[in-house]
Amino acid sequence: MISSIPQGKLPLLLLVFVFSFHEHLAQQRTKQSINQNWKFHLGDADSAYFSIGREDASWKTVHIPHTLALTSLTLDGLQDEKTQLQFHRDVGWYRKDLVVGPGKDRKVFLEFEGAHQVTDLWVNGKHVGQHAIGGYTPFHFDITSFVNKGTSNQITLKVDNRRNEHVPPDPGPFDYVKFSGLYRDVYLVETSPLHITFDWEALKAGVYITTPTVDPINKNATLRMKTVVRNEYPEERAVELITRVIDKSGVVVLKLRQRASIPSGREYEFDQIGSIEDQVNLWSIDHPYLYRVNSQVLSEGEAMDAVENRMGIRTFALDPMRGFLLNGKPIELLGFNRHQQFPYVGDAVPNSLHYKDMLQFKEMGFNMVRTAHYPQDNALIEACDELGILVYEEAPTWIGVETDSLWWENLEQATRRMVRNHRNHPALVIWGGGVNHRGYVPRIHNAVKQEDPERLTASQGSRWTGWQSSGLTDINANMLYGPFIWDRSEPMFAMEGRRGPVEVAKHKRDPLMVGLISWTAHAYYTFHPSHDKADDPIDRTRSGAMTIFRYPRPDLMWYPSELNPSPFVYIKEEWKPGTEELTVYSNGDEVELLLNGNAFAKQAPSQDSSYHGLEHPPFHFDLDAFSPGTLTAKALKGDQVLAEYSRTTPGVPYALRIELDTMGRTFVADGSDILLAYAHVVDKQGTTLRDVSTQVKFSHTGAVTLIGGGEDINANPMFTEYGVAPVLLRAGTQPGNFSLTATAEGLHPDTVYGRVEPFQAVEAELPYYDFERIRVDLGAKDQLVQFGWTPWYGVDNQPSTFTFPQFGGLTAKLSSGSGSGILRWLGEMNVIGKYGYVYGDGIMGIDESGIVLSFEGLPKGTYKIKTWNHAPKSNSDHMDPNKEKLKSLVIDKIPYELELSTTVYGGGEDTSSITEITEGKNMQFDAVATVEKVFDSDGETPVEIRIQGANASQKGIWLNGFELSQWDRSIR
C-alpha cells in the first residue's frame, strides 16, 4: 500500500490506515546495552578463566568501551615497528553475570559492534563460538541454548589482540596503531523465534533499503525494502511484514504489507516497493532530513519482532564533466581523513566523542570524511547521517598484500560486513574498492558491488605503488601529495592530500578534480619511524589539522571562511611585538583592521594565483609598525559589518581558565563516557597565551575520574600546546555533579562545575502515528480520477451523500450552504499539473452561504481536513474527444470567488481562515491553493466544513477534492 504525508503536507493517494500511537516499536524485541560492570583480567591466554566458579574477585571492574591498557602520548616509550610486534599484543578476559528474561521461547543473542581482534565466547562454561574475521566489524552469537532463562548466567570473553597473520590489517605493516580490547558497544538482544536476521549475517539478511528512483525536481521517490525473516519455531508460520516509513513528525508516510508462509528452520526475503509521491524531504549536506523505517513482523495478528532504521532519500552520481552530483547538483567533496583513536584510551572511544568529531567537521564546513583505514563505529556514521557529512569507508588495510588465502577470505568478509552494516545510511556514498596505497583490487570491488550495487567504489591508489586510474572501480581515488600521473581521461579524487587554501584551490579550480580529503583531521598514534615527532620525549603523535585532543591548529581556521555560509572572520596570528604580517580568514568582501578602535588598514582578499578557484582566499596584511593594544578585524560587505574578531596584545601569564567541551552533547553516567576539558593559560585580560609552556595539574570532586590521573602515562600533570593543557574526564556509573580544578606554578587556579546525567541502557523508542485517512476526487462522472483517490460523483443542483468504509462507516454530504443554492459538478478539463486530475474538475457552489461538506458518524478524536480549491480552465485541443461536450459546458466561465473563507463547525473551536484560490489551465510549476484545518469530533455531533466567498457574494466557490485524516495536535 502506498501513501505519503511529508512534513506540512498531506498525501496524494487514498489508503486506509489503522490509527495507532505506539509507545514502543514492539514488545517482542529488546536491545539492552550491557556495557557496564564487567570483570577484566589482562593476559594468561591459555588459562581456563571461562570455567564455572572460577575466582575473579581480584579482577578489575571495567566498563565498555575498554582498552587492554591506557597508553601515553609517547606509546609508553616503546620503539616498536610498523608491524606492531609488541604494543598491545596481549589478551584480555572479560566476565559478566547476565540475567536473561524468563520467556522459554525467546531467542537470546549477544551483539558486538567490534573487538580487537579474535573473540571467543563462553556461556556458563561452554564454548559458544569464535569471531576471527577482524577487529573492525560487528558480529553476534546466538546464546539461546546456552543460557538459563530467568536467572543469572556467566558470560566469559577472551579478546585476543596478538599478532595474527590471517586477520587484516595484520601482519602489517601499517602506519596507524591497532589498539586493543572490547572497545565498542555490547548488547543483549532478545526476540521471538520468528525474527528479522542481523544485517551482517549474509548477502541476504536483515533490512536492506534502497531508493530505485529519486526525483529532486518533483520531490518524489520510489523506495524498496528487502527484509529477511527467519522462522525458528518448530512449525510453519504464516507471517505478515508491515514496513512503515515515518517522517520527522512521527507520521507514517508510506505503509507496505506483504504476507508469506515460512517453514520451520527457513528464511524468507520479503521484497517490498512503494512510492512517496508528494513533497519528499531530500537528504543533503545542508538539509540532512531523516525518515524512520519501522519493520514489524506479525504472525496470526500478534507482533513478533520489529527493528527500525533511519533513512535519507537522496541521489548521487559521478559525472565525467560536472564531478560529484548530490540530488542533481555538483558539489566539491572537501573534508579530512579520520582515525578513530583518542589519547590514552586508543580505540576505546565512547559514542559521544565519535559524534563530537563529526560536529567539529560540520562547524568547519567539511562535507566529507574518509574512515582511515578501516570501518568505524556506528555512532560516527549515524552522526554523519544527522549532520549532513558524506562518508567514504574502507576495509581494514594499509599497504600490505598477503598471499595467504585465509587472509584474503577474512579481508573479503570484513569488507562484506562493513557494507552490510552501514549500507542503509544515506551519508555513505563511497566504499573503498581496493587496498590502501595499492590501488583497486578486483575481489574487493566485486564483493562490494555484489553487496551494494548502488554506491560508488574508489580505487585507493598512490603514485608510488598503486594504479593511476580507476581500473575496475568507479572513482580514480589517489593520494595526491605531490606530482602525479593523470591523463585527464576521467575525474580524479584525492582520497588523501595536503591541507590548506592552496591545496583546496587546486581542486576547486579544476572541474575534473572532484574533491580533496586531506590528511589528516587529528594527530594520531603511529610507530612510523621517520615522522617529525617520532622521537619526541612527550608527544609522538603524528600529523593532524587538530591535535589528538581535537584542539584546532591555527591554520585550520581558514576552512569556515571558505566552506561555511555564516559570516566569519578570524585573525590567525597573535598581536604581539615583532608582528610584521597578519593573515585574516574571512568570507567578507573586504576586511578592515582597527587598532584600539582606530582604523589603519582595509583590503580585499589576496589575488595570488595560488588561490585561484577559491571563493574566499585569505587576507594578507603587511604591517609597517607594531603598536600594542586590541586589534579588531571587521568582515565587510559594502558598508555592512558581517562579523568581528579581536586579539589583544598578550600580557604576562596570570591564570588558568578551564573550558569544558559540552557543546552539542550530554555527559552520561555509563561508566565510560568521556568529556574533554582544556585549561588555557591566560593573562589578566583573558587572552590565551599560545607561547607559554608549563605543566598543569588537574584535580576533581564528584561523579568523574581523570583518565590517566593515577597512571604513569604523563596525563596529569599535562603539558601545554598552543597555551592549552587538555584533560579527559570519565563519567562514573552514578549521575551527579562534579568539579574540575586546574593549577600551575605561578598561575591563579581555576575551578569549573558540571553534571553527569543519568544513563539509559535501553534507548527510548520513538512513537509513530499510523493514521486512517481518505482522499476524495470530486467531479462529474466523466472526470479523470487521480490515481489512488476515491471518486465522488454528483448530480447538478442536488445535495450528494457518500458513505466510506473508513472511520467505521463515515457518511459525508455535500450541499449548498442555504439549501437552495446552485451546485454544479464539472468533469474532465485537462488542466496541466502534477495532480491535474484532482484540480482539473470538481464542484462549484453558488450561494451567499457557501458550500458545506459535512460528516456524520465521525468517531471521537482529532482530525485534519485538507481541501483543494482551484478554478480550472479548459486546456482541450482538437484531439480532445469531448469537443461537443465542451461546446455546451460553460461552468468554467461562471464568475468565481478569488478569496475563500473556511470554517469548521461542530469540531471544537476553530476560527475561519482566508485563502486565495488559484486559477488557470497550466499549473505545471505553481502550487495549487489548499486549506488545512485541524478539529476535534465528540463522536456524536455532525461536523461541517463551510467554504464561503470572503465577501459572501453570488459568485461561484470551487472545491476540487479533499482529504480527511486522523491527527494529533502535538504533531509539528
Coordinates of N, CA, C and O in Angstrom, one line a residue, residues 545-611:
A545 N 45.4 18.3 11.4 CA 44.9 19.7 11.4 C 44.5 20.1 12.8 O 44.4 21.3 13.1
M546 N 44.2 19.1 13.7 CA 44.0 19.3 15.1 C 44.9 18.4 15.9 O 45.4 17.4 15.3
T547 N 45.1 18.7 17.1 CA 45.9 17.8 18.0 C 45.1 16.6 18.2 O 43.9 16.5 17.9
I548 N 45.7 15.6 18.8 CA 44.9 14.3 19.1 C 43.8 14.6 20.1 O 42.9 13.8 20.2
F549 N 43.9 15.7 20.8 CA 42.9 16.1 21.8 C 41.8 17.0 21.1 O 41.0 17.6 21.8
R550 N 41.9 17.0 19.8 CA 40.8 17.7 19.0 C 40.9 19.2 19.1 O 39.9 20.0 18.9
Y551 N 42.0 19.8 19.5 CA 42.2 21.2 19.6 C 42.7 21.7 18.3 O 43.8 21.3 17.8
P552 N 42.0 22.7 17.6 CA 42.4 23.1 16.3 C 43.7 23.8 16.2 O 44.0 24.7 17.1
R553 N 44.5 23.5 15.2 CA 45.7 24.3 15.0 C 45.3 25.6 14.2 O 44.3 25.6 13.5
P554 N 46.1 26.7 14.3 CA 45.7 27.9 13.7 C 45.3 27.9 12.3 O 44.4 28.6 11.8
D555 N 46.1 27.2 11.5 CA 45.8 27.1 10.0 C 44.4 26.6 9.7 O 43.9 26.9 8.6
L556 N 43.9 25.8 10.5 CA 42.6 25.1 10.2 C 41.5 26.1 10.1 O 40.5 25.9 9.4
M557 N 41.6 27.3 10.7 CA 40.5 28.2 10.8 C 40.2 29.0 9.5 O 39.3 29.7 9.5
W558 N 41.0 28.7 8.5 CA 40.6 29.2 7.1 C 39.3 28.5 6.6 O 38.5 29.1 6.0
Y559 N 39.2 27.2 6.9 CA 38.1 26.4 6.3 C 36.7 27.0 6.5 O 35.9 27.1 5.6
P560 N 36.3 27.5 7.7 CA 35.0 28.0 7.9 C 34.7 29.2 7.0 O 33.6 29.5 6.5
S561 N 35.8 30.0 6.7 CA 35.6 31.2 5.8 C 35.2 30.8 4.4 O 34.5 31.5 3.7
E562 N 35.7 29.6 3.9 CA 35.5 29.2 2.6 C 34.3 28.3 2.5 O 33.6 28.3 1.5
L563 N 34.1 27.5 3.5 CA 33.1 26.4 3.4 C 31.8 26.6 4.1 O 30.8 25.9 3.8
N564 N 31.7 27.5 5.1 CA 30.5 27.8 5.8 C 29.9 29.1 5.3 O 30.6 30.1 5.2
P565 N 28.6 29.1 5.2 CA 27.9 30.4 4.7 C 27.8 31.4 5.8 O 27.6 32.6 5.5
S566 N 27.9 31.1 7.1 CA 27.7 32.0 8.1 C 28.9 33.1 8.1 O 30.0 32.7 7.8
P567 N 28.5 34.3 8.4 CA 29.6 35.4 8.4 C 30.7 35.0 9.3 O 30.5 34.5 10.4
F568 N 32.0 35.2 8.9 CA 33.1 34.7 9.6 C 34.3 35.6 9.4 O 34.6 36.1 8.3
V569 N 35.1 35.8 10.5 CA 36.4 36.5 10.4 C 37.2 35.9 11.5 O 36.7 35.7 12.6
Y570 N 38.6 35.8 11.3 CA 39.5 35.2 12.2 C 40.9 35.7 12.0 O 41.3 35.7 10.8
I571 N 41.6 36.1 13.0 CA 43.0 36.6 12.9 C 43.8 35.4 13.3 O 43.8 34.9 14.4
K572 N 44.7 35.0 12.4 CA 45.5 33.8 12.6 C 46.6 34.0 13.7 O 46.7 33.2 14.6
E573 N 47.3 35.1 13.5 CA 48.5 35.3 14.4 C 48.1 36.0 15.7 O 47.1 36.7 15.7
E574 N 49.0 35.9 16.7 CA 48.8 36.7 17.9 C 49.3 38.2 17.5 O 50.1 38.4 16.6
W575 N 48.7 39.1 18.3 CA 49.1 40.5 18.1 C 50.2 40.9 19.1 O 49.8 41.2 20.3
K576 N 51.4 40.7 18.7 CA 52.5 40.9 19.7 C 53.7 41.5 19.0 O 53.8 41.6 17.8
P577 N 54.6 42.1 19.8 CA 55.8 42.7 19.2 C 56.5 41.8 18.2 O 56.6 40.6 18.4
G578 N 57.0 42.4 17.1 CA 57.6 41.6 16.1 C 56.7 41.2 15.0 O 57.2 40.6 14.0
T579 N 55.4 41.4 15.1 CA 54.5 41.0 14.1 C 54.6 41.9 12.9 O 54.4 43.2 13.0
E580 N 55.0 41.4 11.7 CA 55.1 42.2 10.5 C 54.1 41.8 9.4 O 53.9 42.6 8.5
E581 N 53.4 40.7 9.6 CA 52.4 40.3 8.7 C 51.3 39.6 9.4 O 51.5 38.9 10.4
L582 N 50.1 39.9 9.0 CA 48.9 39.3 9.6 C 48.1 38.6 8.5 O 48.0 39.0 7.4
T583 N 47.6 37.4 8.9 CA 46.7 36.6 8.0 C 45.4 36.6 8.6 O 45.2 36.3 9.8
V584 N 44.4 37.0 7.8 CA 43.0 37.1 8.3 C 42.2 36.2 7.4 O 42.3 36.2 6.2
Y585 N 41.3 35.3 8.0 CA 40.4 34.5 7.2 C 39.0 35.0 7.4 O 38.5 35.3 8.5
S586 N 38.4 35.2 6.2 CA 37.0 35.8 6.3 C 36.3 35.5 5.0 O 36.9 35.3 3.9
N587 N 34.9 35.5 5.1 CA 34.1 35.4 3.9 C 33.5 36.7 3.5 O 32.5 36.8 2.7
G588 N 34.0 37.8 4.1 CA 33.6 39.1 3.7 C 34.3 39.6 2.4 O 35.3 39.0 2.0
D589 N 33.7 40.6 1.7 CA 34.3 41.1 0.5 C 35.6 41.9 0.8 O 36.6 41.9 0.0
E590 N 35.6 42.5 2.0 CA 36.8 43.2 2.5 C 37.0 43.0 4.0 O 36.0 42.6 4.7
V591 N 38.2 43.2 4.5 CA 38.4 43.2 5.9 C 39.1 44.5 6.3 O 40.1 45.0 5.7
E592 N 38.5 45.1 7.3 CA 39.1 46.3 7.9 C 39.7 46.0 9.2 O 39.1 45.3 10.1
L593 N 41.0 46.5 9.5 CA 41.6 46.3 10.7 C 41.6 47.6 11.5 O 41.8 48.7 11.0
L594 N 41.2 47.5 12.8 CA 41.2 48.6 13.7 C 42.1 48.3 14.9 O 42.1 47.2 15.4
L595 N 42.9 49.3 15.3 CA 43.8 49.1 16.5 C 43.3 50.1 17.5 O 43.4 51.3 17.3
N596 N 42.9 49.5 18.7 CA 42.4 50.4 19.8 C 41.3 51.3 19.3 O 41.2 52.4 19.7
G597 N 40.4 50.7 18.3 CA 39.3 51.5 17.8 C 39.6 52.4 16.6 O 38.6 52.9 16.1
N598 N 40.8 52.5 16.2 CA 41.2 53.4 15.1 C 41.5 52.6 13.9 O 42.3 51.6 13.9
A599 N 40.9 52.9 12.8 CA 41.1 52.1 11.5 C 42.5 52.4 11.0 O 42.9 53.6 11.0
F600 N 43.2 51.4 10.6 CA 44.5 51.6 10.0 C 44.8 50.8 8.8 O 45.8 51.0 8.1
A601 N 43.9 49.9 8.4 CA 44.1 49.1 7.2 C 42.8 48.5 6.7 O 42.0 48.1 7.5
K602 N 42.6 48.4 5.4 CA 41.5 47.8 4.8 C 41.9 47.3 3.4 O 42.5 48.0 2.6
Q603 N 41.5 46.0 3.1 CA 41.9 45.5 1.8 C 41.0 44.3 1.5 O 40.3 43.8 2.3
A604 N 41.1 43.9 0.2 CA 40.4 42.8 -0.4 C 41.2 41.5 -0.1 O 42.4 41.6 0.2
P605 N 40.6 40.4 -0.4 CA 41.4 39.1 -0.2 C 42.6 39.1 -1.2 O 42.6 39.8 -2.2
S606 N 43.5 38.2 -0.9 CA 44.7 38.0 -1.8 C 44.3 37.6 -3.2 O 43.4 36.8 -3.4
Q607 N 45.0 38.2 -4.1 CA 44.8 37.8 -5.6 C 45.9 36.9 -6.1 O 46.0 36.7 -7.3
D608 N 46.7 36.4 -5.2 CA 47.8 35.5 -5.6 C 47.2 34.3 -6.4 O 46.2 33.7 -6.1
S609 N 47.9 34.0 -7.5 CA 47.4 33.0 -8.4 C 47.2 31.6 -7.7 O 46.4 30.8 -8.2
S610 N 48.0 31.3 -6.7 CA 47.8 30.0 -6.0 C 46.5 29.9 -5.4 O 46.1 28.7 -5.0
Y611 N 45.7 31.0 -5.2 CA 44.4 30.9 -4.6 C 43.3 30.9 -5.6 O 42.1 30.8 -5.2

